[in-house]
PDB file of C-alpha atoms in Angstrom:
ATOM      1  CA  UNK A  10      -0.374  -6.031  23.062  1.00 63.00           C
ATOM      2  CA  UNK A  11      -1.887  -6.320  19.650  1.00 77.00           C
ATOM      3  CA  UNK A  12       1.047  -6.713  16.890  1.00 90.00           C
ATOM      4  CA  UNK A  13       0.562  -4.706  13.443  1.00 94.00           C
ATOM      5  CA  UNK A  14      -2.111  -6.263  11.950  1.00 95.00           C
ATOM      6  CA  UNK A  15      -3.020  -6.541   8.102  1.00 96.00           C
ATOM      7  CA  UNK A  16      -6.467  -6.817   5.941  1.00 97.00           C
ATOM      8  CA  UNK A  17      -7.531  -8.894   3.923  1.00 97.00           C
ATOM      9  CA  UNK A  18      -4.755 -11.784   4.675  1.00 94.00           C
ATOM     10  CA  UNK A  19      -5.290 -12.481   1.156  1.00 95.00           C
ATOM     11  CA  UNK A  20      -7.140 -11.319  -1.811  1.00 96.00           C
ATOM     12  CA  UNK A  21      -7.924 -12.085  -5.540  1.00 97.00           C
ATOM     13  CA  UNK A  22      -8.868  -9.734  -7.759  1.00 97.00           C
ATOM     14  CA  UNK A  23      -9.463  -9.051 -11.630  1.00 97.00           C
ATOM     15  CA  UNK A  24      -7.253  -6.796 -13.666  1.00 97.00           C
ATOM     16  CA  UNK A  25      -8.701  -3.513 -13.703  1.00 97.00           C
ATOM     17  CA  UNK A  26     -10.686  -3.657 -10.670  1.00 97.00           C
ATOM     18  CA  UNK A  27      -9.801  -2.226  -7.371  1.00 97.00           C
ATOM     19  CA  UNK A  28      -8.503  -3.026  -4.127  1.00 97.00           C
ATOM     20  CA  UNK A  29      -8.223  -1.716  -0.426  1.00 98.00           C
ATOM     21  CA  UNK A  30      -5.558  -3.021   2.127  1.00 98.00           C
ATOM     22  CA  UNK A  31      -5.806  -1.634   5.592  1.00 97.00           C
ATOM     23  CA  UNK A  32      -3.061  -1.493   8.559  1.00 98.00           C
ATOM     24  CA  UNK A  33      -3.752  -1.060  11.918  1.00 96.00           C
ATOM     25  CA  UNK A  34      -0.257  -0.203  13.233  1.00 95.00           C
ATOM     26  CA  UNK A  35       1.048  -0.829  17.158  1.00 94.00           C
ATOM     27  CA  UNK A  36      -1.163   1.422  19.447  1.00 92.00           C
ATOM     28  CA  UNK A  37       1.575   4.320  19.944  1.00 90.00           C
ATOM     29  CA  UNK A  38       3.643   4.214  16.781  1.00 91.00           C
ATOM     30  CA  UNK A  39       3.667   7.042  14.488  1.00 91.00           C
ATOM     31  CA  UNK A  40       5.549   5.739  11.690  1.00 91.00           C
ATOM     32  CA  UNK A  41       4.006   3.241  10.005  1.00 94.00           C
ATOM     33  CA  UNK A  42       5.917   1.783   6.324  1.00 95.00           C
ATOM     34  CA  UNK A  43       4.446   0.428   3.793  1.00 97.00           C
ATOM     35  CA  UNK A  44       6.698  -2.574   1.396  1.00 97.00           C
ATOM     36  CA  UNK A  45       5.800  -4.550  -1.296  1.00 97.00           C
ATOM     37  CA  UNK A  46       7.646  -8.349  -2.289  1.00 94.00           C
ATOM     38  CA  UNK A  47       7.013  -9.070  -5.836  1.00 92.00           C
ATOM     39  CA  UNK A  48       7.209 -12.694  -6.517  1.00 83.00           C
ATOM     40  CA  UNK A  49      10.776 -13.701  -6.577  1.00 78.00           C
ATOM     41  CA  UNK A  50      12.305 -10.382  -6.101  1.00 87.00           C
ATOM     42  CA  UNK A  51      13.100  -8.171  -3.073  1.00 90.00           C
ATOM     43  CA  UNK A  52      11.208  -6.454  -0.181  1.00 94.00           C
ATOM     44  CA  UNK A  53      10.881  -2.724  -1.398  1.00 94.00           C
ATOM     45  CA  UNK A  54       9.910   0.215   0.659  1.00 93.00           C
ATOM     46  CA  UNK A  55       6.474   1.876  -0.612  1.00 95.00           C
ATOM     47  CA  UNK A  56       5.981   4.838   1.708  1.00 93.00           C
ATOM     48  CA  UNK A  57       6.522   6.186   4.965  1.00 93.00           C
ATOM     49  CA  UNK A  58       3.797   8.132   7.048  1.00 93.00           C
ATOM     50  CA  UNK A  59       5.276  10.263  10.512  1.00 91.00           C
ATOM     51  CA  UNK A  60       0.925   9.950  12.133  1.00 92.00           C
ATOM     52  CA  UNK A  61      -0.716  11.867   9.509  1.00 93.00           C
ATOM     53  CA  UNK A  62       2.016  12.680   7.174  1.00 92.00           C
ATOM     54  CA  UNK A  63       3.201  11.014   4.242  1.00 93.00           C
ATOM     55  CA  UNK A  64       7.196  11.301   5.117  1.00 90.00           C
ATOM     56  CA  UNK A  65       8.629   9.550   1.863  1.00 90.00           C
ATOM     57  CA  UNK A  66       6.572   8.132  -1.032  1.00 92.00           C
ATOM     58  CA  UNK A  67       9.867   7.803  -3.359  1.00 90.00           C
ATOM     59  CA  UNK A  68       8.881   3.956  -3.483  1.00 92.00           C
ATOM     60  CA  UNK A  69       5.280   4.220  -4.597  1.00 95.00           C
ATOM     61  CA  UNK A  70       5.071   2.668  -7.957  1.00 93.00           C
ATOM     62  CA  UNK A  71       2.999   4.963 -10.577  1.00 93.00           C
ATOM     63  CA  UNK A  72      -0.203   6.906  -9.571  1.00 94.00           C
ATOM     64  CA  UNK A  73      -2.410   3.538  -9.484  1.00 96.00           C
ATOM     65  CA  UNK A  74      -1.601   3.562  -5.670  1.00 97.00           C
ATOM     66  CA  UNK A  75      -2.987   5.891  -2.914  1.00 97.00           C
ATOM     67  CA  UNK A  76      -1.871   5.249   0.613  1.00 97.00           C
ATOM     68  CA  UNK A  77      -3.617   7.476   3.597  1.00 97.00           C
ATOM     69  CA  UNK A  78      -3.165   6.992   7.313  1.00 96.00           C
ATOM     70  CA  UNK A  79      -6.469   9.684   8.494  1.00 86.00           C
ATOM     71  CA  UNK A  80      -5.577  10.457  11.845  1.00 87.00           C
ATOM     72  CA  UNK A  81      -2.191   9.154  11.957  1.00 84.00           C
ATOM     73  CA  UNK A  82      -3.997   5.799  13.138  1.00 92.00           C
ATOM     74  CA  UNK A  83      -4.708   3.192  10.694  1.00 96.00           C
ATOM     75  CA  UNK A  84      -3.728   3.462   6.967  1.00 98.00           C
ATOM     76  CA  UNK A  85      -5.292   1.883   3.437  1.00 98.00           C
ATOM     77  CA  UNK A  86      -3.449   1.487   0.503  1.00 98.00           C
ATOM     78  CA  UNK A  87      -5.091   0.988  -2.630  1.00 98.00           C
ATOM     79  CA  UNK A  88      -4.800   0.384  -5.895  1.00 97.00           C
ATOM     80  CA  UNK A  89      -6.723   1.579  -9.011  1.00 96.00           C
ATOM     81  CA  UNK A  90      -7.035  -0.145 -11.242  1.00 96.00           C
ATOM     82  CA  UNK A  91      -5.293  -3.235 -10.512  1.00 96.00           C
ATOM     83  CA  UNK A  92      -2.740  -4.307 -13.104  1.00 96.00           C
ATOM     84  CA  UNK A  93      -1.177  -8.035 -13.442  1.00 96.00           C
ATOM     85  CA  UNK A  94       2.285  -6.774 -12.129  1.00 95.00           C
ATOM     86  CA  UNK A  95       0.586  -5.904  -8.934  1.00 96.00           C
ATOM     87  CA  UNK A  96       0.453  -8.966  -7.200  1.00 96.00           C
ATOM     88  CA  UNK A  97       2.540  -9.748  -4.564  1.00 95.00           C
ATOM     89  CA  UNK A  98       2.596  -9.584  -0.457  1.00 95.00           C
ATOM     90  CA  UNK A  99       2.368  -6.219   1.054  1.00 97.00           C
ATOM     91  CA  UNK A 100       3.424  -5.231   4.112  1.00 96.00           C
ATOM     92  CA  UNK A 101       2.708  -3.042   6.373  1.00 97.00           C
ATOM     93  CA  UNK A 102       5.180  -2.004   9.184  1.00 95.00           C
ATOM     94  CA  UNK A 103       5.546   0.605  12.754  1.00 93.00           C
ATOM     95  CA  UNK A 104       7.678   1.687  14.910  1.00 90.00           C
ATOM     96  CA  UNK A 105       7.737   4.319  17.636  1.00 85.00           C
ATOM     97  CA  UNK A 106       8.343   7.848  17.221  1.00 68.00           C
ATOM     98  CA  UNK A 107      11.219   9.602  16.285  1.00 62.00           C
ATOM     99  CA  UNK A 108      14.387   7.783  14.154  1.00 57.00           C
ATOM    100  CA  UNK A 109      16.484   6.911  16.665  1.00 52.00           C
ATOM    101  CA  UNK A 110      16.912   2.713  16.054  1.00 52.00           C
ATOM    102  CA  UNK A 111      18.867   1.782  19.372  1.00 52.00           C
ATOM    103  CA  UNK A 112      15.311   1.293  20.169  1.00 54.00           C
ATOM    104  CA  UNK A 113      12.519   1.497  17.516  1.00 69.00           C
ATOM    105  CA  UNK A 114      12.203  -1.881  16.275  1.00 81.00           C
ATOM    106  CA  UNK A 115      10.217  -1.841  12.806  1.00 87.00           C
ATOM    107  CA  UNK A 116       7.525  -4.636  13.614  1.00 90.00           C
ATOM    108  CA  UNK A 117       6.081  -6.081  10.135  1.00 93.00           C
ATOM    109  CA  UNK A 118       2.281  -7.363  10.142  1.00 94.00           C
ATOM    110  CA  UNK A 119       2.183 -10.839   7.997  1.00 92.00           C
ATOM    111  CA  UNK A 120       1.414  -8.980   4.785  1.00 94.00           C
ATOM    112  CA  UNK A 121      -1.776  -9.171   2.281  1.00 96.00           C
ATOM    113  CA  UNK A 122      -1.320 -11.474  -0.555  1.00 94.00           C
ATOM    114  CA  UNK A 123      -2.759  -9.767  -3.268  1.00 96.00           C
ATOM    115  CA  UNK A 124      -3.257 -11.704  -7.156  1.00 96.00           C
ATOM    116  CA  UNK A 125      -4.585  -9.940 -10.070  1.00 97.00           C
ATOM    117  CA  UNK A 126      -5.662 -12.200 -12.573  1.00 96.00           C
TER     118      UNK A 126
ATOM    119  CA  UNK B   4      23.158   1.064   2.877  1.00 55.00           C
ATOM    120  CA  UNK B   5      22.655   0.870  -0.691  1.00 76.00           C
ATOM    121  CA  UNK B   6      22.583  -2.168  -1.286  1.00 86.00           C
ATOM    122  CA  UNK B   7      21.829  -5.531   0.262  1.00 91.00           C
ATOM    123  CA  UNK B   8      23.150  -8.868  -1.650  1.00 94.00           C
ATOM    124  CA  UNK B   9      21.978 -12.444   0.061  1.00 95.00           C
ATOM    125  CA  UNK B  10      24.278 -14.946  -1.743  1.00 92.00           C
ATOM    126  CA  UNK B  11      21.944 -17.831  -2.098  1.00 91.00           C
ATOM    127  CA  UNK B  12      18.493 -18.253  -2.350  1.00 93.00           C
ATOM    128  CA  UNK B  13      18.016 -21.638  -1.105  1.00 95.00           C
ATOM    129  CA  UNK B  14      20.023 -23.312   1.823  1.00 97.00           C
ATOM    130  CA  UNK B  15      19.474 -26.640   2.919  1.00 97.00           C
ATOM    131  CA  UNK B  16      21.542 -28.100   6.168  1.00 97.00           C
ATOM    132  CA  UNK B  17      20.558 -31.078   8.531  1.00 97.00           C
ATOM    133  CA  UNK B  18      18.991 -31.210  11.773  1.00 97.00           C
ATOM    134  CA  UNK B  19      22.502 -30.220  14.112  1.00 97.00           C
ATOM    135  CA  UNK B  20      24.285 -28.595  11.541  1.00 97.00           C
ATOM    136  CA  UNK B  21      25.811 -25.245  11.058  1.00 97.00           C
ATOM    137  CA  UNK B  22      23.453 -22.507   9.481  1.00 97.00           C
ATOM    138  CA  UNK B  23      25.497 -19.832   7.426  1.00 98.00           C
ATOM    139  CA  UNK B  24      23.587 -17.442   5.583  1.00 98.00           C
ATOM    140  CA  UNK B  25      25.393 -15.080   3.676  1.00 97.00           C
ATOM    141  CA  UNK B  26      24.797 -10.947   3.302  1.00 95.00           C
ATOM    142  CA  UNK B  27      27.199  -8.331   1.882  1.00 94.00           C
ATOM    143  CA  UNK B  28      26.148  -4.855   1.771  1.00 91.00           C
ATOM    144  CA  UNK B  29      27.076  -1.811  -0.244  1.00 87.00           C
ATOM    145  CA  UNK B  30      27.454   1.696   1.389  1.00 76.00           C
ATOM    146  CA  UNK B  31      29.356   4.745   1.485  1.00 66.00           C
ATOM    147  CA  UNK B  32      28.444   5.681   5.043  1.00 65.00           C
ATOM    148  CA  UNK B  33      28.363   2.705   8.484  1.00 64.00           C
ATOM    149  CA  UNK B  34      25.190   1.341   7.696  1.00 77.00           C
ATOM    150  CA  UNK B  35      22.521  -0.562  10.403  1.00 86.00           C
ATOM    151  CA  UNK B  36      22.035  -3.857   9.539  1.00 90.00           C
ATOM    152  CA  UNK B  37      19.227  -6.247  10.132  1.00 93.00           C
ATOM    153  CA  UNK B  38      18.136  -9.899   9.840  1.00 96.00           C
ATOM    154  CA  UNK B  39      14.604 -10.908   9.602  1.00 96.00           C
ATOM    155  CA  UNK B  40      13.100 -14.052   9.147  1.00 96.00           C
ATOM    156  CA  UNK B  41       9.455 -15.092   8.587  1.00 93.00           C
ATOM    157  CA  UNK B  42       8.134 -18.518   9.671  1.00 92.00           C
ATOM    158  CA  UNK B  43       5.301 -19.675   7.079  1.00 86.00           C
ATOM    159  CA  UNK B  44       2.033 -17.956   6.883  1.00 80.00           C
ATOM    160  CA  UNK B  45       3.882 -15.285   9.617  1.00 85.00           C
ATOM    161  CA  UNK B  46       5.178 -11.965   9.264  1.00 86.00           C
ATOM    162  CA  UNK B  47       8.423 -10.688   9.395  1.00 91.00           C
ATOM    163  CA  UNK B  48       9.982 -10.871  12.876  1.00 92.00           C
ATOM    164  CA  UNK B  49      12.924  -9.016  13.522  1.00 92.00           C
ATOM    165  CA  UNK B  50      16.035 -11.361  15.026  1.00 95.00           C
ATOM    166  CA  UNK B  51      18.763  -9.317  15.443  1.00 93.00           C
ATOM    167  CA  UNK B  52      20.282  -5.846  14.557  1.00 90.00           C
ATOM    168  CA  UNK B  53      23.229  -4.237  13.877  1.00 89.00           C
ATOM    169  CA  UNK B  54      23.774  -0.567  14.941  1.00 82.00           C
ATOM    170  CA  UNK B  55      27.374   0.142  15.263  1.00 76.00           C
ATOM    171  CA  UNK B  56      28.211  -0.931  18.960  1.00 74.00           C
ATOM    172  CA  UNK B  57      29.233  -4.574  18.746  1.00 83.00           C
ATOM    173  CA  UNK B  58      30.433  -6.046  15.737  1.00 88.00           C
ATOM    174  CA  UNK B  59      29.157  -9.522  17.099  1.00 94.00           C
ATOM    175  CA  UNK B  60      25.571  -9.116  17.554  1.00 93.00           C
ATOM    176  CA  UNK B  61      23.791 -12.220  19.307  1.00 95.00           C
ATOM    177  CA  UNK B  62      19.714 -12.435  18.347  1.00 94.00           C
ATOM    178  CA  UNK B  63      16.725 -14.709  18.902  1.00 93.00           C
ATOM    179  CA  UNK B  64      16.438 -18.349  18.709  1.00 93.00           C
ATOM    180  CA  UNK B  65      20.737 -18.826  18.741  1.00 95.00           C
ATOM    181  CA  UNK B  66      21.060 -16.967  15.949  1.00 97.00           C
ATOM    182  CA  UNK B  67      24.090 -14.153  15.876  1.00 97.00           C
ATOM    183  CA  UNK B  68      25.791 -12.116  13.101  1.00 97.00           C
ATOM    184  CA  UNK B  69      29.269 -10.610  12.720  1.00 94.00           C
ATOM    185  CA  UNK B  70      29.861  -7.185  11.223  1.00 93.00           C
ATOM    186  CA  UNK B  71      32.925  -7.075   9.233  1.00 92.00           C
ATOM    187  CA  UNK B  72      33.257  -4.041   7.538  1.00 89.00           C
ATOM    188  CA  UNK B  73      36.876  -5.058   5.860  1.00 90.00           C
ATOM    189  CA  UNK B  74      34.476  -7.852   3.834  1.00 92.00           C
ATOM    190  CA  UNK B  75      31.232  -5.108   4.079  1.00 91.00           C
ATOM    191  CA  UNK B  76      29.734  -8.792   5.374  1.00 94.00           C
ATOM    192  CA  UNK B  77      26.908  -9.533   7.723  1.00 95.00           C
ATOM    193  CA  UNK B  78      26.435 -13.221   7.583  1.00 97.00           C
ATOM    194  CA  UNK B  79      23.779 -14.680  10.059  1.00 98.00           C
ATOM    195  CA  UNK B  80      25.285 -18.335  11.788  1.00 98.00           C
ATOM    196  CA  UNK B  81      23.134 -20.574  14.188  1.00 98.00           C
ATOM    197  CA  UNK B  82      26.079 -23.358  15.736  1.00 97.00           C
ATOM    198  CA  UNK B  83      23.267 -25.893  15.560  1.00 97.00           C
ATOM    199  CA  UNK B  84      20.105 -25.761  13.117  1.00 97.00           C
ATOM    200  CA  UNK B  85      16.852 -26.906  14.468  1.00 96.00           C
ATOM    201  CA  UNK B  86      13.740 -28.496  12.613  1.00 96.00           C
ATOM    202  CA  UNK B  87      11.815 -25.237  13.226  1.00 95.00           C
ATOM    203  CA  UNK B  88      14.344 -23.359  11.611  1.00 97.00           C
ATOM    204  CA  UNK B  89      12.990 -23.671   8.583  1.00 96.00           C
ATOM    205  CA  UNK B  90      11.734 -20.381   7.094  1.00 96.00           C
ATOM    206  CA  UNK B  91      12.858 -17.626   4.856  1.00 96.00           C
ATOM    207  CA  UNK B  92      15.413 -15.289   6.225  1.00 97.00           C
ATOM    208  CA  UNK B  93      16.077 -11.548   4.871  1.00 96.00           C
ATOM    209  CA  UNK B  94      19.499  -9.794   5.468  1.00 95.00           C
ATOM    210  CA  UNK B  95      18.387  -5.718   5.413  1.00 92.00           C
ATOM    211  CA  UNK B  96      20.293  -2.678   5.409  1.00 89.00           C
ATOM    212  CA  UNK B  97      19.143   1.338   6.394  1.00 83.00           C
ATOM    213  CA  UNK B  98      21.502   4.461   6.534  1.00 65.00           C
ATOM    214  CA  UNK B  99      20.393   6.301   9.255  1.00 60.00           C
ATOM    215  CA  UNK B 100      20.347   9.965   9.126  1.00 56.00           C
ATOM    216  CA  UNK B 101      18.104  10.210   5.887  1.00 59.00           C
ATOM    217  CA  UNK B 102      14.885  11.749   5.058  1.00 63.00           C
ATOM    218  CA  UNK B 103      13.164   8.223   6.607  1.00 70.00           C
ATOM    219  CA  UNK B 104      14.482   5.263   8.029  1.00 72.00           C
ATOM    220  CA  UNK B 105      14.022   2.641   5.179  1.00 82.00           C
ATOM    221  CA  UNK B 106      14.915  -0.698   5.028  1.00 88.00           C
ATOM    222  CA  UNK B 107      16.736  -1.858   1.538  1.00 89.00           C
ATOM    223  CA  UNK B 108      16.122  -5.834   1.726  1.00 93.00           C
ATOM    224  CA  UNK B 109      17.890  -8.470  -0.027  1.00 93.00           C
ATOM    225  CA  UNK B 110      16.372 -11.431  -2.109  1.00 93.00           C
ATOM    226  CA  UNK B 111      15.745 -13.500   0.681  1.00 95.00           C
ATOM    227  CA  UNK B 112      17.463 -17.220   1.619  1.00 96.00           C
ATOM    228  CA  UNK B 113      14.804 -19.894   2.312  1.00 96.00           C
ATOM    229  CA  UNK B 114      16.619 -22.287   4.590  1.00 97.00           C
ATOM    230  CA  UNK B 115      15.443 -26.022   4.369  1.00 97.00           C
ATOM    231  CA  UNK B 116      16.159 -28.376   7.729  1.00 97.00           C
ATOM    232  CA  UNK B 117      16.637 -31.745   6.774  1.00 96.00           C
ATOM    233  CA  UNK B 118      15.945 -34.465   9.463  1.00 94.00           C
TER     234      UNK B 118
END
C-alpha cells in the first residue's frame, strides 16, 4: 500500500511568485494535516481537512496560503505570492477516520522542500 | 499538550552506547505522546506512542519511552545505539478531545552515531 506521498520533493522559487504542493493521502483516510518546519524551529500544524472539510485552519499563516482537498481525496496547498520566510519542508500527513488514536496512526509523507529566494 | 520541550538539539553517542533523548511536556489535561524520527531524505515515521495505558511504551527498532507524569517526562532510550540510528528524532504531544487531533512538536534532537 502506497504511503502519503508529496509533490514536488523539492522546489525553488522566486519571491513573489507562486507555488503548488500536492498530497495524495493513504487510500481510505479522511483526515489529512498539513505542517510546516521552518529552518531551525519546530514542526507546526497548518490545517486539518475531515475528506472535504477544512476541520481547523488555526495554524495557517496569513492569507498567502490556500489549502483544498476537492473530493476529500488529494489536497494542494499553495502559496501566493511566495515570501522569503516561506521556505521550509512541508508536510503533509493522514490518518483514518474518526479521532480515536488507540489506532489512527498519523503517517507523514517526506515533505516538499520549498526555498524562496 | 501544550507544549513539547526536546532538551538538546544535537546528541552524539558511539556505536553500543546508550541513546537518551530527552522530552518534557507541558499540559493541564493527560496528554498522548509521540516519538518520531526521520531517517535522511525520509519522512517522518512514527516509533512509538503514548496513550495512557502503559507508562513504559516499547517502539520500533529497540527504542522505548517511559511516561512519568511526576517529571511531565517522556524521554526516548535505545540500551544499545546502532550506526543506522543516526537521524533526527521529534518528541510530540496532542490533547485528545479537541476540535482536531494536532500534534505540537518539539525542536527536534539530531542524534550522531559515532563508530
Amino acid at each position: 500500500e502506497a504511503g502519503v506521498t508529496q509533490f514536488p520533493s523539492h522546489s525553488v522559487i522566486e519571491k513573489g511568485q507562486t507555488v503548488t504542493l500536492r498530497c495524495d493521502p493513504i487510500s481510505g483516510h479522511d483526515n489529512l494535516y498539513w505542517y510546516r518546519r521552518v529552518m531551525g524551529k519546530e514542526i507546526k500544524f497548518l490545517l486539518h481537512f475531515v475528506k472535504e472539510s477544512k476541520q481547523d485552519e488555526s495554524g495557517m499563516p496569513n492569507n498567502r496560503f490556500l489549502a483544498e482537498r476537492t473530493g476529500g481525496t488529494y489536497s494542494t496547498l499553495k502559496v501566493q505570492p511566495a515570501e522569503l520566510e516561506d521556505s521550509g519542508v512541508y508536510f503533509c500527513a493522514s490518518s483514518q477516520e474518526g479521532r480515536s488514536l488507540s489506532g489512527n496512526t498519523i503517517y507523514f509523507g517526506e515533505g516538499s522542500w520549498l526555498t524562496v529566494v | 499538550a501544550q507544549s513539547v520541550t526536546q532538551l538538546g538539539s544535537h546528541v552524539s553517542v558511539s556505536e553500543g552506547a546508550l541513546v537518551l533523548l530527552r522530552c518534557n511536556y507541558s499540559s493541564s489535561v493527560p496528554p498522548y505522546l509521540f516519538w518520531y524520527v526521520q531517517y535522511p531524505n525520509q519522512g517522518l515515521q512514527l516509533l512509538l506512542k503514548y496513550t495512557s495505558a502503559a507508562t513504559l511504551v516499547k517502539g520500533i527498532n529497540g527504542f522505548e519511552a517511559e511516561f512519568k507524569k511526576s517529571e511531565t517526562s517522556f524521554h526516548l532510550t535505545k540500551p544499545s545505539a546502532h550506526m543506522s540510528d543516526a537521524a533526527e528524532y521529534f518528541c510530540a504531544g496532542m490533547n485528545y478531545g479537541g476540535a482536531t487531533n494536532k500534534l505540537i512538536f518539539g525542536t527536534g534532537t539530531l542524534l550522531a552515531v559515532q563508530p
